[in-house]
Coordinates of C-alpha atoms and ligand atoms in Angstrom, one line a residue:
X350 CA 123.8 92.1 45.9
X351 CA 126.8 93.5 47.8
X352 CA 129.5 91.4 50.3
X353 CA 129.9 92.8 54.2
X354 CA 133.6 92.9 55.3
X355 CA 134.3 90.4 58.4
X356 CA 134.7 92.3 60.8
X357 CA 132.8 91.5 64.5
X358 CA 131.7 93.6 67.3
X359 CA 131.2 92.7 71.1
X360 CA 128.0 95.2 71.4
X361 CA 123.8 93.8 71.6
X362 CA 121.5 94.7 73.7
X363 CA 122.8 94.5 77.5
X364 CA 120.9 91.4 77.9
X365 CA 119.7 88.5 76.5
X366 CA 116.4 87.3 75.5
X367 CA 116.8 83.4 76.4
X368 CA 119.1 81.1 77.7
X369 CA 119.2 77.1 77.9
X370 CA 119.5 76.2 81.2
X371 CA 119.9 72.8 81.5
X372 CA 116.6 71.7 82.0
X373 CA 114.9 75.2 81.5
X374 CA 114.5 78.0 79.1
X375 CA 115.6 81.0 81.3
X376 CA 113.3 84.0 79.4
X377 CA 114.1 87.7 79.9
X378 CA 110.1 89.2 80.4
X379 CA 110.3 91.9 78.2
X380 CA 107.2 93.1 78.8
X381 CA 108.8 94.6 82.2
X382 CA 111.6 96.3 80.7
X383 CA 113.1 99.2 81.0
X384 CA 112.1 99.0 84.9
X385 CA 112.1 95.6 86.1
X386 CA 114.9 92.9 84.6
X387 CA 113.3 89.7 85.7
X388 CA 114.3 86.5 84.6
X389 CA 112.0 83.5 84.1
X390 CA 113.0 79.9 84.5
X391 CA 110.2 77.7 82.0
X392 CA 110.3 74.2 82.6
X393 CA 107.5 72.9 79.7
X394 CA 106.1 73.7 76.2
X395 CA 102.9 75.6 77.7
X396 CA 104.5 78.0 79.9
X397 CA 106.8 78.5 76.5
X398 CA 103.6 78.4 74.4
X399 CA 102.2 81.5 77.2
X400 CA 105.9 83.4 77.0
X401 CA 105.5 83.7 73.0
X402 CA 101.6 84.9 73.3
X403 CA 101.9 87.6 76.1
X404 CA 104.6 88.4 74.6
X405 CA 107.3 88.1 77.2
X406 CA 109.6 87.1 74.3
X407 CA 109.2 88.7 71.4
X408 CA 110.6 89.5 67.8
X409 CA 110.6 87.2 65.2
X410 CA 114.0 85.6 65.3
X411 CA 113.3 85.5 69.3
X412 CA 109.7 84.0 69.1
X413 CA 111.5 81.0 66.4
X414 CA 114.6 80.5 69.1
X415 CA 112.2 80.3 72.1
X416 CA 109.5 77.7 70.1
X417 CA 112.3 75.7 69.4
X418 CA 113.5 75.4 73.0
X419 CA 110.0 74.6 73.8
X420 CA 109.7 71.8 71.6
X421 CA 113.0 70.6 73.3
X422 CA 111.5 70.4 76.7
X423 CA 108.1 68.5 75.3
X424 CA 110.6 66.0 74.2
X425 CA 112.1 65.7 77.6
X426 CA 109.3 65.0 79.4
X427 CA 108.3 61.5 77.7
X428 CA 108.5 59.6 80.8
X429 CA 108.6 56.3 77.7
X430 CA 110.9 54.6 75.4
X431 CA 109.9 54.1 72.6
X432 CA 111.4 56.9 69.9
X433 CA 107.7 56.5 67.6
X434 CA 106.4 57.7 70.5
X435 CA 109.0 60.1 71.1
X436 CA 108.8 61.4 67.7
X437 CA 104.6 61.9 68.1
X438 CA 105.3 63.8 71.1
X439 CA 107.7 66.4 69.6
X440 CA 105.4 66.2 66.5
X441 CA 102.9 67.4 68.8
X442 CA 104.7 70.1 70.7
X443 CA 105.5 71.7 67.1
X444 CA 101.6 71.9 66.2
X445 CA 100.8 73.6 69.8
X446 CA 103.8 76.1 69.9
X447 CA 102.4 76.9 66.3
X448 CA 99.6 78.2 67.4
X449 CA 100.9 80.9 69.9
X450 CA 101.3 83.4 67.8
X451 CA 100.8 83.6 63.9
X452 CA 102.3 86.8 61.5
X453 CA 106.4 85.9 62.8
X454 CA 107.2 82.9 60.2
X455 CA 110.3 83.1 62.5
X456 CA 107.9 81.0 64.3
X457 CA 107.0 78.2 61.5
X458 CA 110.6 78.2 60.0
X459 CA 112.0 76.9 63.5
X460 CA 109.2 74.7 64.2
X461 CA 109.9 73.1 60.9
X462 CA 113.4 72.3 61.1
X463 CA 112.8 70.7 64.6
X464 CA 110.2 68.6 63.3
X465 CA 111.9 67.5 60.4
X466 CA 115.2 67.0 62.8
X467 CA 112.7 65.0 64.9
X468 CA 111.8 62.9 62.2
X469 CA 115.7 62.4 61.0
X470 CA 116.9 61.3 64.3
X471 CA 113.6 59.0 65.4
X472 CA 114.9 56.5 62.5
X473 CA 118.6 56.4 64.5
X474 CA 119.1 53.5 66.9
X475 CA 119.0 56.4 69.7
X476 CA 118.1 56.1 73.8
X477 CA 115.6 58.4 74.2
X478 CA 118.2 60.3 76.2
X479 CA 120.5 60.5 72.8
X480 CA 117.2 61.6 70.8
X481 CA 116.8 64.5 73.2
X482 CA 120.1 65.7 73.6
X483 CA 120.4 65.6 70.1
X484 CA 117.5 68.4 69.6
X485 CA 118.7 70.2 72.1
X486 CA 121.7 70.4 69.8
X487 CA 119.2 71.9 67.2
X488 CA 118.1 74.2 69.0
X489 CA 121.2 75.8 70.1
X490 CA 122.3 75.4 67.0
X491 CA 119.5 77.9 65.5
X492 CA 119.9 80.2 68.2
X493 CA 123.8 80.2 67.0
X494 CA 123.5 80.6 63.8
X495 CA 120.6 83.6 64.8
X496 CA 123.4 85.5 66.7
X497 CA 125.6 84.5 63.4
X498 CA 123.2 86.0 60.7
X499 CA 122.3 89.2 62.7
X500 CA 125.8 89.9 62.7
X501 CA 126.4 89.7 58.7
X502 CA 123.4 91.4 58.9
X503 CA 124.9 94.2 60.6
X504 CA 127.8 94.0 58.9
X505 CA 125.8 94.4 55.4
X506 CA 124.4 97.6 56.4
X507 CA 127.3 99.0 57.5
X508 CA 128.1 100.9 54.8
X509 CA 124.7 102.7 55.2
X510 CA 125.8 104.7 58.1
X511 CA 127.8 107.6 57.8
X512 CA 129.2 110.0 60.5
X513 CA 126.3 112.8 60.6
X514 CA 123.1 111.0 59.2
X515 CA 120.2 110.4 61.6
X516 CA 118.7 107.0 61.4
X517 CA 114.7 106.4 62.2
X518 CA 113.6 103.1 63.2
X519 CA 110.2 101.2 64.6
X520 CA 109.5 98.8 67.5
X521 CA 112.5 96.6 68.5
X522 CA 114.7 95.0 65.9
X523 CA 117.6 95.1 68.6
X524 CA 118.9 91.9 70.8
X525 CA 116.3 91.7 72.6
X526 CA 114.2 90.5 69.2
X527 CA 116.9 87.8 67.9
X528 CA 119.6 85.5 69.8
X529 CA 122.1 88.5 69.7
X530 CA 122.9 92.3 68.0
X531 CA 119.2 92.7 66.6
X532 CA 118.4 93.1 62.7
X533 CA 117.8 96.9 62.2
X534 CA 120.2 97.7 65.0
X535 CA 122.9 95.2 64.1
X536 CA 124.4 97.4 61.8
X537 CA 123.8 101.0 64.6
X538 CA 126.1 98.6 67.2
X539 CA 128.6 97.8 64.4
X540 CA 128.7 102.0 63.4
X541 CA 128.8 102.9 66.8
X542 CA 131.8 100.4 67.5
X543 CA 133.6 101.8 64.3
X544 CA 133.5 105.5 65.7
X545 CA 131.5 106.9 63.2
X546 CA 128.5 109.5 64.9
X547 CA 124.9 109.2 64.4
X548 CA 121.6 109.8 66.0
X549 CA 118.5 107.3 66.1
X550 CA 115.3 108.4 66.7
X551 CA 113.2 105.3 67.9
X552 CA 109.2 105.4 67.4
X553 CA 108.2 105.0 71.1
X554 CA 105.5 102.0 69.2
X555 CA 102.2 102.1 70.6
X556 CA 100.2 99.8 72.1
X557 CA 102.7 98.3 73.3
X558 CA 106.0 100.2 73.0
X559 CA 108.8 98.5 72.0
X560 CA 110.4 101.3 70.6
X561 CA 110.2 103.2 74.1
X562 CA 110.5 100.4 76.5
X563 CA 112.7 98.4 74.9
X564 CA 114.7 100.0 71.6
X565 CA 115.9 103.1 73.4
X566 CA 117.2 100.7 76.0
X567 CA 119.4 99.0 74.3
X568 CA 120.8 101.6 72.4
X569 CA 120.7 104.2 75.3
X570 CA 122.9 101.0 77.6
X571 CA 125.3 100.7 74.4
X572 CA 126.1 104.7 74.6
X573 CA 124.3 105.0 70.9
X574 CA 122.8 108.8 70.5
X575 CA 119.1 107.6 71.1
X576 CA 116.2 110.1 70.4
X577 CA 112.7 108.9 71.1
X578 CA 109.6 110.4 69.6
X579 CA 106.3 109.8 69.7
X580 CA 104.7 108.0 66.4
X581 CA 102.8 111.0 65.1
X582 CA 106.1 112.4 65.3
X583 CA 108.2 110.5 62.6
X584 CA 106.8 113.1 59.6
X585 CA 108.1 116.4 61.8
X586 CA 111.5 114.9 62.1
X587 CA 111.6 114.3 58.9
X588 CA 110.5 117.2 57.0
X589 CA 113.4 119.3 59.7
X590 CA 115.9 117.0 57.8
X591 CA 116.8 114.8 60.5
X592 CA 116.5 112.1 59.0
X593 CA 118.4 110.4 56.0
X594 CA 117.3 106.8 56.3
X595 CA 114.8 104.2 58.0
X596 CA 116.0 101.1 59.1
X597 CA 113.4 98.9 60.3
X598 CA 113.1 95.2 61.2
X599 CA 110.3 92.3 60.1
X600 CA 108.2 89.3 61.0
X601 CA 107.7 88.6 57.3
X602 CA 108.7 88.9 53.8
X603 CA 106.2 88.0 51.0
X604 CA 108.2 86.3 48.0
X605 CA 107.2 89.6 46.0
X606 CA 108.9 92.0 48.7
X607 CA 105.7 93.2 50.8
X608 CA 106.6 93.3 54.2
X609 CA 104.6 92.7 57.4
X610 CA 106.5 94.1 60.4
X611 CA 105.2 96.3 63.5
X612 CA 102.2 98.1 63.3
X613 CA 102.7 101.5 61.7
X614 CA 105.6 100.7 59.6
X615 CA 103.6 101.5 56.5
X616 CA 103.1 104.7 57.7
X617 CA 106.9 105.4 58.2
X618 CA 107.7 103.9 54.7
X619 CA 105.0 106.8 52.6
X620 CA 106.7 109.3 55.4
X621 CA 110.0 108.3 53.8
X622 CA 109.3 108.1 50.5
X623 CA 106.8 111.4 50.0
X624 CA 110.7 112.9 51.8
X625 CA 112.6 111.3 49.0
X626 CA 114.2 109.0 52.6
X627 CA 115.6 105.4 51.8
X628 CA 113.9 102.7 53.6
X629 CA 115.7 99.3 54.6
X630 CA 114.6 96.6 55.7
X631 CA 116.9 93.6 57.5
X632 CA 115.7 90.4 57.5
X633 CA 117.4 87.4 58.0
X634 CA 116.4 84.2 54.8
X635 CA 114.6 83.0 58.1
X636 CA 111.9 86.0 58.3
X637 CA 111.5 85.2 54.3
X638 CA 108.5 83.8 53.5
X639 CA 108.6 82.5 49.6
X640 CA 105.9 80.2 49.8
X641 CA 103.8 83.5 50.7
X642 CA 103.1 84.5 47.6
X643 CA 102.0 88.7 48.9
X644 CA 101.7 90.6 51.4
X645 CA 97.9 90.9 51.2
X646 CA 98.5 86.8 52.5
X647 CA 100.5 87.5 55.6
X648 CA 97.6 86.9 58.7
X649 CA 98.1 90.3 61.0
X650 CA 97.4 89.2 64.4
X651 CA 94.9 90.7 66.1
X652 CA 95.7 91.1 69.9
X653 CA 93.4 92.4 73.3
X654 CA 91.9 95.9 73.2
X655 CA 93.0 96.3 76.6
X656 CA 96.7 97.3 74.6
X657 CA 95.5 100.2 73.9
X658 CA 92.9 100.5 76.0
X659 CA 94.7 100.5 79.3
X660 CA 98.3 100.1 78.1
X661 CA 99.5 102.6 80.5
X662 CA 98.6 100.6 83.1
X663 CA 95.5 103.0 83.2
X664 CA 92.0 103.4 81.6
X665 CA 92.4 105.8 78.7
X666 CA 89.5 105.1 77.4
X667 CA 85.5 104.8 77.3
X668 CA 84.4 101.3 78.6
X669 CA 82.7 99.3 75.8
X670 CA 84.8 100.9 72.8
X671 CA 85.1 99.1 69.7
X672 CA 88.6 98.8 69.1
X673 CA 91.2 97.9 66.0
X674 CA 94.4 96.7 67.6
X675 CA 96.6 94.9 65.0
X676 CA 99.9 94.3 65.8
X677 CA 101.5 94.0 62.2
X678 CA 100.5 95.8 58.8
X679 CA 101.9 95.1 55.4
X680 CA 104.9 97.9 53.7
X681 CA 104.0 97.1 50.1
X682 CA 107.8 96.4 48.0
X683 CA 107.1 99.6 46.5
X684 CA 108.1 101.3 49.5
X685 CA 111.2 99.4 49.9
X686 CA 114.7 100.4 49.3
X687 CA 116.3 97.4 50.0
X688 CA 116.4 94.8 52.3
X689 CA 119.2 93.2 53.9
X690 CA 119.9 89.6 54.9
X691 CA 123.0 88.0 56.3
X692 CA 123.7 87.3 52.3
X693 CA 124.3 90.6 51.7
X694 CA 121.6 93.6 50.2
X695 CA 118.7 93.0 47.5
X696 CA 117.0 95.7 45.5
X697 CA 113.4 95.3 43.2
X698 CA 112.6 93.0 42.0
X699 CA 112.0 91.3 44.9
X700 CA 110.7 88.6 43.2
X701 CA 113.3 87.9 41.5
X702 CA 116.5 89.3 44.0
X703 CA 114.8 87.3 46.8
X704 CA 114.6 84.3 45.3
X705 CA 118.2 84.7 44.1
X706 CA 119.3 84.2 47.9
X707 CA 117.5 80.7 48.1
X708 CA 119.1 79.4 45.3
X709 CA 122.4 78.4 45.9
X710 CA 120.2 76.9 48.7
X711 CA 118.6 74.0 47.3
Ligands
LIG2152 C1 113.9 91.3 64.2 S1 112.1 90.6 64.8 C2 111.2 92.2 65.3 C3 110.2 92.5 64.4 O1 109.3 91.9 66.2 C4 108.3 92.8 66.3 O2 107.1 92.0 66.5 P1 106.7 91.8 67.8 O3 107.1 93.0 69.3 O4 105.4 92.1 68.0 O5 107.7 90.3 68.2 C5 108.2 94.0 65.2 O6 107.7 94.3 64.5 C6 110.3 93.7 64.9 O7 110.0 94.5 63.9

């Protein structure tokens, strides 16, 4: 396990995906990027559920943060004065928001934390208004902690980026997927701020095009050299010697180090291994799920056929054709060179090194 420096950095996504507006959650509609920048004011847990499910907000940490504020909105809507009823409202909101998407463990991690906090608060002799203020403070803390966690991931990963390197990434694990900085993109922002010269190759990441629409957008805005690739081009750029490292994010890491991430990541990992290129996964501890034994136990979301048959705004496949649209795949741990966390970089054997990360949390 390595230890990072205490550098700070300001660069990140040019836009914040989520912020609290006093009585609403302000959510950037990421489905409209990069052409349109539209912020939505959400006033109910139902609107937050829909924002997560339809991917207006996406990215494991951002999904967890949005859900936390969704619980706050539900609690604030309780009209009564009984803490026991208030607690029931918050618990129902947590269960409801947990149905919005199945794979990113940050959603359940954040909701479990909000549920635990609500349980603690309901046992105090506070007014409902005070309970709501303290529950909001917990959602704010989840957001603020994620920002610090991503910054630390950037610091620990910084030594992996040297002058002249080419780095390939898949999907979007940038500031838009988190509170700020991102996970996989955090070291890229920090390296750029430190004057390191490197190139990024961003897979467009079909079918929702998070790489083209979000990663290319974020990095271009930050002045980072980014080249957009169709997903079937990764092998060629690796064969040309243009890529010296792959850095991706993740939605859930199982206890054995298997990594669930955006569909297509597994293929990139196999290609990286075939070309002798290190494959790094940037992950907050909140995305590591020791209660899930292996990658085969991770629920993989399947999304609507239209994301594939009409993803570019026009039909590109025959009516009635069968479609398989898994939103994630699982990269077996043997393809993972190292996992970069806010506590440092860990390597195999992951069933031990991941457990050690949580040892001093007990
Ligand atoms: C920093 S988490 C980013 C992670 O989430 C993305 O999935 P989605 O856009 O469907 O929420 C993708 O797997 C990214 O690697």
